[in-house]
Amino acid sequence: MSSFILDGKQIEFKQGQTIIQAAADHGIDIPHFCWHPSLSISGNCRVCLVEVERMPKLVIACSTLAAEGMVVHTNSEKTLAARNAVMEFILINHPLDCPICDEAGECKLQDYAYQHSVGESRFTEEKMHKDKRVELGPHVMFDGERCISCSRCIRFCDEIAGEPQLTFVQRGDRVTIVTYPGKELDNPYSLNVTDICPVGALTNRDFRFKARVWDMSSTKSVCSGCARGCNTDIWVRSNEILRLTPRHNEEVNSYWMCDEGRLNTFKHVNSESRVSGPQIKRDGKLNKSNWDEAYAAAFGELKSYTKDEIAFIGSAASTCEDNYILAKFAKTVIGAKHIDFPRHIKAGDQDNILIREDKTPNALGAELAGIRPAADGLTFHAIMKAVDEGRIKALYVVEEDLVGLNPAYKETLRKLELLIVHASNYNETTELANIIFPAATYAEKNGTWVNFQGRIQRIRPAVTTIEGDRSLDNLAMSRLDKFGTEFDRWGNVKKMDARPVWKIISGLANTQSGKFRYSTSEDVFNELVKSVPDFSGLDYDVIGEKGAALKKFVNTKTV
Amino acid sequence: MAEKKRLKDLSFWQKIYIPEIINGLGITLSNMFKPSFTMEYPEVKFEPPASYRGRPVLALEENGEERCVACGLCSRVCPALAIEVQAGETDREKERYPEKFEINMLRCIFCGFCEEVCPEEAIIMSKDYELAFTNREDAIYGKEKLFVPVSQLQDRIQFLRERK
Ligand code: SF4
Ligand code: SF4
Ligand code: SF4
Ligand code: SF4
């Protein structure tokens, strides 16, 4: 490998790498606005100017190829002066309205102004005025004055989303961003431009003004919107999810996620329709009960049917741990053989960027963890048919809204004698249930999902339930979480009385046998690893933040 | 054990006290003719100087507009976490306004940091020191208690502009 010297340090590089890339690979960050590791090189912001010995002028690190023996200075007097000049130039027409700008706190321009600028402007003239609050599309708002014309958003649409929708118009200090005539910024990935915009020129209309970034905690998680399983950060303030942002994982989603996943996979967590506390139906009305009572009731009811009259429905939205425990309970405690889960395939809703037809995050994992019918058992559709024909009298449904999936099931489910449901939110299926167990959502529990590539990834709790405690359970804590008390309105947060599926089913099983002894989802996972060879060699640490490929799939090529 | 020597041994006249008492009464008597510094609070109210830091309030412009843009800086800087701000969007030029603004007066320590950090000169330490409440809920002051016409705050604003 060849190498060059960067600020006195030897840096190895691959042929064809630019200085900024080689430095980034070694964890050294050369200031930049317009360069982005996943986009083409534009070289227009000039903030990455560095001094290279024996070159007559400063060069931009983002487009200058690293060469053997090169000596680069990023902190020499000349570089610092140039960087400062560039900062002063960029700030000439910048409105400096950080107090009303959502980007404040995570703004590159703000950070660099502190780090690399002297903090004085010699510009006394009137600043350029441009359009503010322009709705570029259904999800993105544009502020022309804040734009520093880095062209990242344009390049994103052209190169990643594959739909050229944005362009520069005008010249010089009048230059601004518009959509092409007759077009909107409405591609399925449009909100990614709000993440890569180095300033607050492009903002997420769904999140606008909701919270300051420094008031939120962020938790590494995975999107539940489809089988891709984009890596995400969940942003929480006062135990409420306010936004999701993509988290870099080159194996899965690079730096991106789709708008659908970003906007529509977390609102149910904070919603008014959450089920809190177990509910038992008596005389046609749901009554809140306590957990032990509900466990005993559910177990007693289940035991009054023969094993051929009972069927279990798992879910590809539940974790591997949840499904493993469900399968174990169904097969060993009840002895049932009818167990399967419904697929959520939206035919045709797939592209070769991220979005997958399968709208569940864990179809592969559910199957591997044991949610499949026994040799003489019924598959999902056959189970529903058997319910319709009265052969199956008791149905145990975990985290699936069957009526929402197919309205015709409403009539089918009415024929049941017993319907037990785990649900996070009230829905049309819970209306028909005899017993409802409140399910913790993916944002409230630990666990693993296996995406369509066969990659196992971890989800972590970002929101705490009534039994939880942010600091004892090691949840990410914002300043407000650390110092809040129940006497602060913002500290007195809403918490749901809900449990993850594995915990509920263990409780249920333990009313009789006491053999389901797990205290964390990690315990469940370790047992799963021992009993299902596909998971061998894994534990929570191995999976880590970026996931790990299941052995079976290591060499499968996937896009 | 040796007897401890006092710092100052009293003289004979001091030991008999009488002259000292007369001395003391003399001082009292002379003070009766000097200007008085005590006041009959609460019948008479103390009017603090501009440097005084009473409870923080929010400035309301003459035209009824709120100055605060809900940037949340005061809330961030507040060492006691007394301030909660929730921003909302308006049609005004300054896009943001405080949908909710609450100061927990049980948390506030009257440090004045919020006033110092505010980019809009919107949160100001008033001269109001009469803060009594009988329960925790009442101690949380909402927008209705916080907004004060800017004309009543001129004193302090002037002071800040001179000193900042
Ligand atoms: S809107 Fe943002 S990303 Fe687009 S050119 Fe302007 S600063 Fe760059
Ligand atoms: S592509 Fe799928 S996993 Fe990724 S953000 Fe969209 S819905 Fe979520
Ligand atoms: S005066 Fe100090 S303690 Fe009181 S609200 Fe302002 S910053 Fe907080
Ligand atoms: S610092 Fe000033 S403008 Fe910002 S939220 Fe506080 S009072 Fe409002």
XYZ file of N, CA, C and O in Angstrom, chain A residues 372-458:
348
model
N -43.386 -21.814 12.303
C -43.821 -22.519 11.105
C -44.599 -23.740 11.567
O -44.333 -24.305 12.634
N -45.594 -24.141 10.776
C -46.465 -25.237 11.213
C -45.697 -26.543 11.378
O -44.697 -26.764 10.684
N -46.173 -27.377 12.293
C -45.589 -28.719 12.422
C -45.921 -29.497 11.142
O -46.714 -29.038 10.325
N -45.309 -30.678 10.995
C -45.451 -31.438 9.750
C -46.920 -31.574 9.330
O -47.261 -31.400 8.164
N -47.791 -31.851 10.299
C -49.203 -31.990 9.940
C -50.024 -30.778 10.376
O -51.221 -30.843 10.566
N -49.337 -29.653 10.576
C -50.033 -28.446 11.014
C -50.498 -27.613 9.835
O -50.162 -27.878 8.685
N -51.293 -26.590 10.148
C -51.852 -25.737 9.098
C -51.027 -24.462 8.930
O -50.489 -23.931 9.894
N -50.970 -23.992 7.693
C -50.316 -22.709 7.439
C -51.307 -21.591 7.735
O -52.486 -21.848 8.007
N -50.837 -20.351 7.640
C -51.681 -19.226 8.034
C -53.053 -19.241 7.358
O -54.085 -19.167 8.016
N -53.068 -19.353 6.031
C -54.356 -19.294 5.331
C -55.239 -20.474 5.693
O -56.454 -20.327 5.856
N -54.619 -21.628 5.863
C -55.392 -22.806 6.252
C -55.949 -22.644 7.667
O -57.066 -23.069 7.960
N -55.166 -21.986 8.532
C -55.659 -21.738 9.898
C -56.909 -20.869 9.835
O -57.936 -21.161 10.449
N -56.853 -19.795 9.037
C -57.993 -18.892 8.964
C -59.213 -19.611 8.376
O -60.343 -19.348 8.771
N -58.950 -20.508 7.453
C -60.045 -21.270 6.859
C -60.656 -22.196 7.918
O -61.878 -22.297 8.056
N -59.768 -22.816 8.697
C -60.244 -23.727 9.736
C -61.043 -22.974 10.801
O -62.005 -23.498 11.359
N -60.641 -21.721 11.065
C -61.405 -20.904 12.012
C -62.792 -20.662 11.440
O -63.820 -20.796 12.112
N -62.820 -20.342 10.156
C -64.074 -20.059 9.478
C -65.012 -21.269 9.526
O -66.220 -21.138 9.669
N -64.401 -22.432 9.416
C -65.219 -23.650 9.400
C -65.468 -24.203 10.797
O -66.076 -25.264 10.951
N -64.966 -23.502 11.802
C -65.257 -23.909 13.178
C -64.390 -25.043 13.688
O -64.615 -25.557 14.780
N -63.363 -25.428 12.921
C -62.505 -26.505 13.409
C -61.512 -25.991 14.444
O -61.136 -26.691 15.358
N -61.110 -24.747 14.268
C -60.259 -24.136 15.289
C -61.121 -23.188 16.106
O -61.804 -22.319 15.561
N -61.075 -23.389 17.427
C -61.984 -22.623 18.283
C -61.267 -21.550 19.093
O -61.875 -20.621 19.591
N -59.964 -21.740 19.249
C -59.203 -20.763 20.034
C -58.007 -20.287 19.214
O -57.283 -21.088 18.633
N -57.824 -18.960 19.194
C -56.731 -18.409 18.397
C -55.915 -17.467 19.279
O -56.467 -16.645 20.008
N -54.600 -17.636 19.201
C -53.690 -16.796 19.978
C -52.899 -15.958 18.980
O -52.107 -16.493 18.209
N -53.149 -14.647 18.960
C -52.559 -13.793 17.927
C -51.553 -12.830 18.542
O -51.885 -12.093 19.472
N -50.346 -12.853 18.041
C -49.310 -11.989 18.586
C -48.988 -10.854 17.620
O -48.538 -11.091 16.498
N -49.229 -9.641 18.056
C -48.826 -8.440 17.322
C -49.219 -8.429 15.846
O -48.457 -7.986 14.998
N -50.385 -8.940 15.554
C -50.898 -8.838 14.185
C -52.323 -8.312 14.246
O -53.129 -8.790 15.036
N -52.622 -7.347 13.395
C -53.997 -6.866 13.262
C -54.602 -7.587 12.063
O -54.515 -7.129 10.930
N -55.199 -8.741 12.340
C -55.678 -9.583 11.242
C -56.783 -8.898 10.449
O -56.823 -8.970 9.223
N -57.684 -8.202 11.149
C -58.772 -7.533 10.432
C -58.207 -6.399 9.572
O -58.667 -6.158 8.458
N -57.183 -5.732 10.089
C -56.539 -4.688 9.301
C -55.886 -5.263 8.049
O -55.826 -4.622 7.004
N -55.432 -6.481 8.149
C -54.777 -7.152 7.026
C -55.797 -7.534 5.964
O -55.559 -7.397 4.768
N -56.934 -8.007 6.430
C -57.982 -8.438 5.511
C -59.338 -8.271 6.205
O -59.678 -9.038 7.105
N -60.123 -7.276 5.808
C -61.385 -6.968 6.499
C -62.326 -8.175 6.569
O -63.160 -8.251 7.473
N -62.172 -9.107 5.646
C -63.059 -10.281 5.654
C -62.855 -11.133 6.907
O -63.739 -11.890 7.308
N -61.676 -10.977 7.528
C -61.390 -11.773 8.730
C -62.264 -11.374 9.915
O -62.316 -12.071 10.911
N -62.920 -10.231 9.814
C -63.774 -9.797 10.909
C -64.841 -10.862 11.177
O -65.058 -11.266 12.325
N -65.470 -11.299 10.104
C -66.505 -12.330 10.234
C -65.892 -13.645 10.699
O -66.456 -14.355 11.525
N -64.717 -13.940 10.149
C -64.036 -15.187 10.527
C -63.772 -15.220 12.025
O -64.089 -16.191 12.718
N -63.201 -14.124 12.544
C -62.802 -14.107 13.959
C -64.001 -14.143 14.899
O -63.906 -14.619 16.019
N -65.136 -13.646 14.422
C -66.340 -13.692 15.253
C -66.748 -15.124 15.584
O -67.431 -15.376 16.568
N -66.347 -16.057 14.751
C -66.749 -17.455 14.968
C -65.942 -18.128 16.068
O -66.257 -19.231 16.492
N -64.877 -17.469 16.514
C -64.027 -18.073 17.538
C -64.706 -18.090 18.895
O -65.524 -17.223 19.208
N -64.333 -19.076 19.708
C -64.800 -19.069 21.094
C -63.834 -18.279 21.969
O -64.213 -17.683 22.958
N -62.563 -18.337 21.580
C -61.551 -17.639 22.381
C -60.547 -16.953 21.462
O -59.975 -17.583 20.571
N -60.376 -15.651 21.679
C -59.358 -14.922 20.918
C -58.486 -14.156 21.906
O -58.961 -13.291 22.633
N -57.216 -14.543 21.959
C -56.267 -13.834 22.821
C -55.316 -13.064 21.913
O -54.791 -13.624 20.944
N -55.122 -11.779 22.208
C -54.339 -10.931 21.310
C -53.257 -10.190 22.087
O -53.505 -9.707 23.198
N -52.073 -10.117 21.514
C -51.056 -9.184 22.009
C -51.096 -7.994 21.067
O -50.893 -8.166 19.864
N -51.331 -6.805 21.591
C -51.382 -5.653 20.691
C -50.821 -4.436 21.392
O -51.012 -4.251 22.593
N -50.112 -3.599 20.637
C -49.610 -2.361 21.225
C -50.680 -1.285 21.165
O -50.759 -0.433 22.036
N -51.502 -1.333 20.117
C -52.554 -0.329 19.956
C -53.900 -1.022 19.746
O -53.956 -2.105 19.192
N -54.958 -0.340 20.172
C -56.291 -0.879 19.894
C -56.521 -0.846 18.394
O -56.132 0.110 17.715
N -57.120 -1.904 17.889
C -57.437 -1.945 16.463
C -58.674 -2.809 16.288
O -59.295 -3.222 17.267
N -59.000 -3.107 15.049
C -60.246 -3.848 14.807
C -60.174 -5.285 15.301
O -61.190 -5.891 15.611
N -58.974 -5.814 15.380
C -58.839 -7.179 15.895
C -59.032 -7.201 17.414
O -59.692 -8.098 17.948
N -58.489 -6.203 18.079
C -58.628 -6.202 19.541
C -60.091 -6.053 19.948
O -60.487 -6.504 21.010
N -60.890 -5.413 19.081
C -62.320 -5.270 19.393
C -62.978 -6.629 19.603
O -63.951 -6.750 20.335
N -62.463 -7.640 18.910
C -63.083 -8.958 18.971
C -62.438 -9.857 20.021
O -62.888 -10.978 20.253
N -61.381 -9.350 20.679
C -60.598 -10.215 21.560
C -61.269 -10.448 22.905
O -61.992 -9.593 23.411
N -61.015 -11.629 23.486
C -61.485 -11.905 24.844
C -60.470 -11.437 25.863
O -60.816 -10.991 26.943
N -59.200 -11.588 25.509
C -58.140 -11.112 26.395
C -57.116 -10.357 25.551
O -56.706 -10.845 24.494
N -56.740 -9.162 26.007
C -55.697 -8.418 25.289
C -54.502 -8.234 26.218
O -54.642 -7.753 27.341
N -53.344 -8.635 25.729
C -52.110 -8.324 26.451
C -51.465 -7.114 25.788
O -51.253 -7.119 24.572
N -51.150 -6.063 26.565
C -50.525 -4.883 25.964
C -49.080 -5.189 25.570
O -48.284 -5.599 26.402
N -48.781 -4.997 24.306
C -47.451 -5.356 23.815
C -46.555 -4.129 23.766
O -46.968 -3.060 23.330
N -45.329 -4.310 24.219
C -44.337 -3.245 24.088
C -43.974 -3.132 22.603
O -43.867 -4.134 21.907
N -43.822 -1.907 22.114
C -43.465 -1.727 20.702
C -41.973 -1.966 20.515
O -41.228 -2.122 21.489
N -41.550 -1.932 19.262
C -40.131 -2.174 18.978
C -39.255 -1.105 19.626
O -38.064 -1.337 19.851
N -39.836 0.035 19.933
C -39.043 1.106 20.535
C -38.971 0.984 22.048
O -38.391 1.822 22.723
N -39.608 -0.052 22.582
C -39.623 -0.203 24.039
C -38.942 -1.478 24.512
O -39.038 -1.830 25.685
N -38.295 -2.189 23.569
C -37.713 -3.458 24.013
C -36.405 -3.763 23.303
O -36.080 -3.191 22.271
N -35.676 -4.681 23.887
C -34.484 -5.217 23.270
C -34.879 -6.393 22.387
O -35.889 -7.035 22.625
N -34.061 -6.678 21.417
C -34.353 -7.841 20.599
C -33.580 -7.814 19.305
O -32.702 -6.960 19.103
N -33.879 -8.780 18.440
C -33.175 -8.856 17.160
C -34.159 -9.103 16.034
O -35.204 -9.715 16.227
N -33.795 -8.585 14.870
C -34.555 -8.829 13.643
C -33.583 -9.346 12.604
O -32.410 -8.956 12.589
N -34.072 -10.171 11.708
C -33.249 -10.635 10.598
C -33.821 -10.033 9.317
O -34.980 -10.266 8.991
N -33.014 -9.251 8.609
C -33.555 -8.599 7.413
C -33.492 -9.534 6.209
O -33.064 -10.685 6.323
N -33.926 -9.043 5.050
C -34.048 -9.936 3.886
C -32.698 -10.461 3.412
O -32.625 -11.460 2.708
N -31.614 -9.784 3.813
C -30.282 -10.258 3.421
C -29.791 -11.384 4.322
O -28.712 -11.914 4.116
N -30.552 -11.674 5.382
C -30.089 -12.655 6.350
C -29.137 -12.031 7.347
O -28.277 -12.681 7.919
N -29.308 -10.721 7.547
C -28.447 -10.013 8.470
C -29.213 -9.777 9.763
O -30.309 -9.224 9.746
N -28.646 -10.210 10.872
C -29.345 -10.040 12.146
C -28.923 -8.722 12.777
O -27.745 -8.386 12.820
N -29.911 -7.939 13.196
C -29.617 -6.612 13.733
C -30.386 -6.400 15.030
O -31.459 -6.949 15.218
N -29.824 -5.563 15.890
C -30.431 -5.352 17.210
C -31.309 -4.119 17.266
O -30.977 -3.074 16.716
